[in-house]
């Protein structure tokens, strides 16, 4: 069972070292960029990076964006290291976010998106109850919503 652990001095190196298969790299920004963006947006206090851990092992990365004005929670970025793919970690990560969302009284919609061509992510999201919303031409992404 996975745990979403806030990024700290104990796990950030492992998060930076996580990698994808070559053909997947076009689907998600490098984790070091995500962590840099967290630093840039730190004054907003609405972006939260997590190590996806199985025990002490960091198997993936999750970046949540919480918009309290719009009452939206968003899976901004998510990835599972190539050596841990196919073991259910992606599904467990999204399920953990869904549980957090369901228990969060401040947010009414959970948003996720995926880059066109990343059908594995699209299938996973739909299988877990996300509904198609739109296609964002600017970012070449499908946007999906999950409501309570």
PDB file of C-alpha atoms in Angstrom:
ATOM      1  CA  UNK A   1       0.000   0.000   0.000  1.00  0.00           C
ATOM      2  CA  UNK A   2       1.356   3.408  -0.937  1.00  0.00           C
ATOM      3  CA  UNK A   3       1.648   6.524   1.163  1.00  0.00           C
ATOM      4  CA  UNK A   4       1.763  10.132  -0.047  1.00  0.00           C
ATOM      5  CA  UNK A   5       4.668  11.687   1.846  1.00  0.00           C
ATOM      6  CA  UNK A   6       5.383  15.434   1.629  1.00  0.00           C
ATOM      7  CA  UNK A   7       8.706  16.164  -0.066  1.00  0.00           C
ATOM      8  CA  UNK A   8      11.423  16.851   2.479  1.00  0.00           C
ATOM      9  CA  UNK A   9      15.168  16.446   2.956  1.00  0.00           C
ATOM     10  CA  UNK A  10      14.719  12.687   3.402  1.00  0.00           C
ATOM     11  CA  UNK A  11      13.092  11.928   0.050  1.00  0.00           C
ATOM     12  CA  UNK A  12      13.772  14.756  -2.405  1.00  0.00           C
ATOM     13  CA  UNK A  13      16.915  13.139  -3.870  1.00  0.00           C
ATOM     14  CA  UNK A  14      14.994   9.938  -4.564  1.00  0.00           C
ATOM     15  CA  UNK A  15      12.183  11.935  -6.199  1.00  0.00           C
ATOM     16  CA  UNK A  16      14.649  13.764  -8.454  1.00  0.00           C
ATOM     17  CA  UNK A  17      16.202  10.442  -9.516  1.00  0.00           C
ATOM     18  CA  UNK A  18      12.863   8.905 -10.567  1.00  0.00           C
ATOM     19  CA  UNK A  19      12.767   8.243 -14.301  1.00  0.00           C
ATOM     20  CA  UNK A  20      10.373   7.283 -17.067  1.00  0.00           C
ATOM     21  CA  UNK A  21      10.780   5.147 -20.156  1.00  0.00           C
ATOM     22  CA  UNK A  22      12.107   7.211 -23.065  1.00  0.00           C
ATOM     23  CA  UNK A  23       8.753   7.204 -24.917  1.00  0.00           C
ATOM     24  CA  UNK A  24       6.952   8.514 -21.787  1.00  0.00           C
ATOM     25  CA  UNK A  25       9.115  11.566 -21.151  1.00  0.00           C
ATOM     26  CA  UNK A  26       7.005  13.749 -23.450  1.00  0.00           C
ATOM     27  CA  UNK A  27       3.982  13.190 -21.194  1.00  0.00           C
ATOM     28  CA  UNK A  28       5.199  14.761 -17.936  1.00  0.00           C
ATOM     29  CA  UNK A  29       7.746  17.391 -16.939  1.00  0.00           C
ATOM     30  CA  UNK A  30      10.851  16.249 -15.052  1.00  0.00           C
ATOM     31  CA  UNK A  31      10.363  16.127 -11.292  1.00  0.00           C
ATOM     32  CA  UNK A  32      13.140  18.654 -10.738  1.00  0.00           C
ATOM     33  CA  UNK A  33      11.095  21.156 -12.778  1.00  0.00           C
ATOM     34  CA  UNK A  34       8.000  20.413 -10.697  1.00  0.00           C
ATOM     35  CA  UNK A  35       9.939  21.023  -7.495  1.00  0.00           C
ATOM     36  CA  UNK A  36      11.328  24.273  -8.921  1.00  0.00           C
ATOM     37  CA  UNK A  37       7.785  25.390  -9.792  1.00  0.00           C
ATOM     38  CA  UNK A  38       6.698  24.598  -6.236  1.00  0.00           C
ATOM     39  CA  UNK A  39       9.393  26.981  -5.061  1.00  0.00           C
ATOM     40  CA  UNK A  40       8.247  29.663  -7.523  1.00  0.00           C
ATOM     41  CA  UNK A  41       4.613  29.356  -6.399  1.00  0.00           C
ATOM     42  CA  UNK A  42       5.354  28.900  -2.675  1.00  0.00           C
ATOM     43  CA  UNK A  43       3.802  32.247  -1.699  1.00  0.00           C
ATOM     44  CA  UNK A  44       0.458  31.097  -3.105  1.00  0.00           C
ATOM     45  CA  UNK A  45       0.486  28.172  -0.654  1.00  0.00           C
ATOM     46  CA  UNK A  46      -1.550  26.045  -3.060  1.00  0.00           C
ATOM     47  CA  UNK A  47       0.933  23.611  -4.651  1.00  0.00           C
ATOM     48  CA  UNK A  48       1.907  20.462  -2.762  1.00  0.00           C
ATOM     49  CA  UNK A  49       4.539  17.924  -3.899  1.00  0.00           C
ATOM     50  CA  UNK A  50       4.524  14.358  -2.579  1.00  0.00           C
ATOM     51  CA  UNK A  51       6.763  11.348  -2.823  1.00  0.00           C
ATOM     52  CA  UNK A  52       4.718   8.244  -3.559  1.00  0.00           C
ATOM     53  CA  UNK A  53       6.224   5.694  -1.208  1.00  0.00           C
ATOM     54  CA  UNK A  54       5.823   1.976  -0.658  1.00  0.00           C
ATOM     55  CA  UNK A  55       7.320   1.668   2.792  1.00  0.00           C
ATOM     56  CA  UNK A  56      10.662   3.449   2.620  1.00  0.00           C
ATOM     57  CA  UNK A  57      10.929   3.080  -1.175  1.00  0.00           C
ATOM     58  CA  UNK A  58      10.069   6.112  -3.311  1.00  0.00           C
ATOM     59  CA  UNK A  59       8.228   4.721  -6.350  1.00  0.00           C
ATOM     60  CA  UNK A  60       6.672   7.870  -7.792  1.00  0.00           C
ATOM     61  CA  UNK A  61       5.852  11.554  -7.571  1.00  0.00           C
ATOM     62  CA  UNK A  62       2.606  13.504  -7.208  1.00  0.00           C
ATOM     63  CA  UNK A  63       1.995  17.235  -7.453  1.00  0.00           C
ATOM     64  CA  UNK A  64      -1.363  18.538  -6.212  1.00  0.00           C
ATOM     65  CA  UNK A  65      -2.723  22.022  -6.849  1.00  0.00           C
ATOM     66  CA  UNK A  66      -5.449  23.213  -4.463  1.00  0.00           C
ATOM     67  CA  UNK A  67      -7.577  26.149  -5.617  1.00  0.00           C
ATOM     68  CA  UNK A  68      -9.626  27.278  -2.627  1.00  0.00           C
ATOM     69  CA  UNK A  69     -11.383  30.072  -4.548  1.00  0.00           C
ATOM     70  CA  UNK A  70     -12.676  27.765  -7.285  1.00  0.00           C
ATOM     71  CA  UNK A  71     -12.989  24.831  -4.841  1.00  0.00           C
ATOM     72  CA  UNK A  72     -10.904  22.677  -7.184  1.00  0.00           C
ATOM     73  CA  UNK A  73      -8.289  20.064  -6.366  1.00  0.00           C
ATOM     74  CA  UNK A  74      -6.063  19.152  -9.305  1.00  0.00           C
ATOM     75  CA  UNK A  75      -3.616  16.367  -9.997  1.00  0.00           C
ATOM     76  CA  UNK A  76      -1.101  18.653 -11.681  1.00  0.00           C
ATOM     77  CA  UNK A  77       1.580  16.020 -12.240  1.00  0.00           C
ATOM     78  CA  UNK A  78       1.957  12.364 -11.462  1.00  0.00           C
ATOM     79  CA  UNK A  79       4.492   9.740 -12.432  1.00  0.00           C
ATOM     80  CA  UNK A  80       5.681   6.291 -11.410  1.00  0.00           C
ATOM     81  CA  UNK A  81       9.318   5.342 -11.952  1.00  0.00           C
ATOM     82  CA  UNK A  82       9.860   3.002 -14.900  1.00  0.00           C
ATOM     83  CA  UNK A  83      11.091   0.151 -12.688  1.00  0.00           C
ATOM     84  CA  UNK A  84       7.875   0.244 -10.616  1.00  0.00           C
ATOM     85  CA  UNK A  85       5.341   0.573 -13.438  1.00  0.00           C
ATOM     86  CA  UNK A  86       2.791  -2.181 -13.968  1.00  0.00           C
ATOM     87  CA  UNK A  87       2.527  -2.922 -10.241  1.00  0.00           C
ATOM     88  CA  UNK A  88      -0.567  -0.853  -9.444  1.00  0.00           C
ATOM     89  CA  UNK A  89       1.224   2.166  -7.992  1.00  0.00           C
ATOM     90  CA  UNK A  90      -0.387   4.629 -10.408  1.00  0.00           C
ATOM     91  CA  UNK A  91      -3.855   3.305  -9.584  1.00  0.00           C
ATOM     92  CA  UNK A  92      -3.144   3.406  -5.848  1.00  0.00           C
ATOM     93  CA  UNK A  93      -1.878   6.974  -6.141  1.00  0.00           C
ATOM     94  CA  UNK A  94      -5.008   8.213  -7.923  1.00  0.00           C
ATOM     95  CA  UNK A  95      -7.198   6.278  -5.469  1.00  0.00           C
ATOM     96  CA  UNK A  96      -5.389   7.954  -2.555  1.00  0.00           C
ATOM     97  CA  UNK A  97      -6.045  11.373  -4.107  1.00  0.00           C
ATOM     98  CA  UNK A  98      -9.719  10.491  -4.643  1.00  0.00           C
ATOM     99  CA  UNK A  99     -10.034   9.496  -0.969  1.00  0.00           C
ATOM    100  CA  UNK A 100      -8.369  12.721   0.131  1.00  0.00           C
ATOM    101  CA  UNK A 101     -10.722  14.683  -2.147  1.00  0.00           C
ATOM    102  CA  UNK A 102     -13.849  12.919  -0.854  1.00  0.00           C
ATOM    103  CA  UNK A 103     -12.874  13.794   2.723  1.00  0.00           C
ATOM    104  CA  UNK A 104     -11.998  17.406   1.900  1.00  0.00           C
ATOM    105  CA  UNK A 105     -14.910  19.784   2.576  1.00  0.00           C
ATOM    106  CA  UNK A 106     -13.134  22.707   0.867  1.00  0.00           C
ATOM    107  CA  UNK A 107     -13.094  21.260  -2.661  1.00  0.00           C
ATOM    108  CA  UNK A 108     -16.034  20.177  -4.828  1.00  0.00           C
ATOM    109  CA  UNK A 109     -14.293  18.988  -7.983  1.00  0.00           C
ATOM    110  CA  UNK A 110     -11.150  16.953  -8.632  1.00  0.00           C
ATOM    111  CA  UNK A 111      -9.428  17.684 -11.938  1.00  0.00           C
ATOM    112  CA  UNK A 112      -6.863  15.594 -13.773  1.00  0.00           C
ATOM    113  CA  UNK A 113      -5.426  15.926 -17.242  1.00  0.00           C
ATOM    114  CA  UNK A 114      -3.150  13.964 -19.490  1.00  0.00           C
ATOM    115  CA  UNK A 115      -1.191  14.708 -22.640  1.00  0.00           C
ATOM    116  CA  UNK A 116      -2.650  13.398 -25.880  1.00  0.00           C
ATOM    117  CA  UNK A 117      -1.097  10.014 -26.579  1.00  0.00           C
ATOM    118  CA  UNK A 118      -0.816   8.985 -22.926  1.00  0.00           C
ATOM    119  CA  UNK A 119      -3.726   6.582 -23.199  1.00  0.00           C
ATOM    120  CA  UNK A 120      -2.586   4.576 -20.161  1.00  0.00           C
ATOM    121  CA  UNK A 121      -3.281   7.602 -17.939  1.00  0.00           C
ATOM    122  CA  UNK A 122      -6.556   8.363 -19.704  1.00  0.00           C
ATOM    123  CA  UNK A 123      -7.788   4.799 -19.254  1.00  0.00           C
ATOM    124  CA  UNK A 124      -6.759   4.763 -15.592  1.00  0.00           C
ATOM    125  CA  UNK A 125      -8.589   8.014 -14.840  1.00  0.00           C
ATOM    126  CA  UNK A 126     -11.774   6.929 -16.615  1.00  0.00           C
ATOM    127  CA  UNK A 127     -11.665   3.526 -14.941  1.00  0.00           C
ATOM    128  CA  UNK A 128     -11.564   5.261 -11.542  1.00  0.00           C
ATOM    129  CA  UNK A 129     -14.604   7.421 -12.320  1.00  0.00           C
ATOM    130  CA  UNK A 130     -13.242  10.557 -13.955  1.00  0.00           C
ATOM    131  CA  UNK A 131     -15.425  11.996 -16.724  1.00  0.00           C
ATOM    132  CA  UNK A 132     -14.174  13.693 -19.872  1.00  0.00           C
ATOM    133  CA  UNK A 133     -14.584  17.448 -19.869  1.00  0.00           C
ATOM    134  CA  UNK A 134     -12.568  19.105 -22.626  1.00  0.00           C
ATOM    135  CA  UNK A 135      -9.429  19.154 -24.723  1.00  0.00           C
ATOM    136  CA  UNK A 136      -6.931  21.967 -24.125  1.00  0.00           C
ATOM    137  CA  UNK A 137      -5.332  22.771 -27.489  1.00  0.00           C
ATOM    138  CA  UNK A 138      -2.680  25.020 -25.945  1.00  0.00           C
ATOM    139  CA  UNK A 139      -1.236  22.200 -23.828  1.00  0.00           C
ATOM    140  CA  UNK A 140      -2.374  19.260 -26.022  1.00  0.00           C
ATOM    141  CA  UNK A 141      -4.143  17.789 -22.969  1.00  0.00           C
ATOM    142  CA  UNK A 142      -7.419  16.095 -22.209  1.00  0.00           C
ATOM    143  CA  UNK A 143      -9.082  17.457 -19.061  1.00  0.00           C
ATOM    144  CA  UNK A 144     -11.234  15.211 -16.865  1.00  0.00           C
ATOM    145  CA  UNK A 145     -13.335  15.856 -13.746  1.00  0.00           C
ATOM    146  CA  UNK A 146     -14.356  13.778 -10.748  1.00  0.00           C
ATOM    147  CA  UNK A 147     -17.251  15.013  -8.603  1.00  0.00           C
ATOM    148  CA  UNK A 148     -18.291  13.967  -5.111  1.00  0.00           C
TER     149      UNK A 148
END
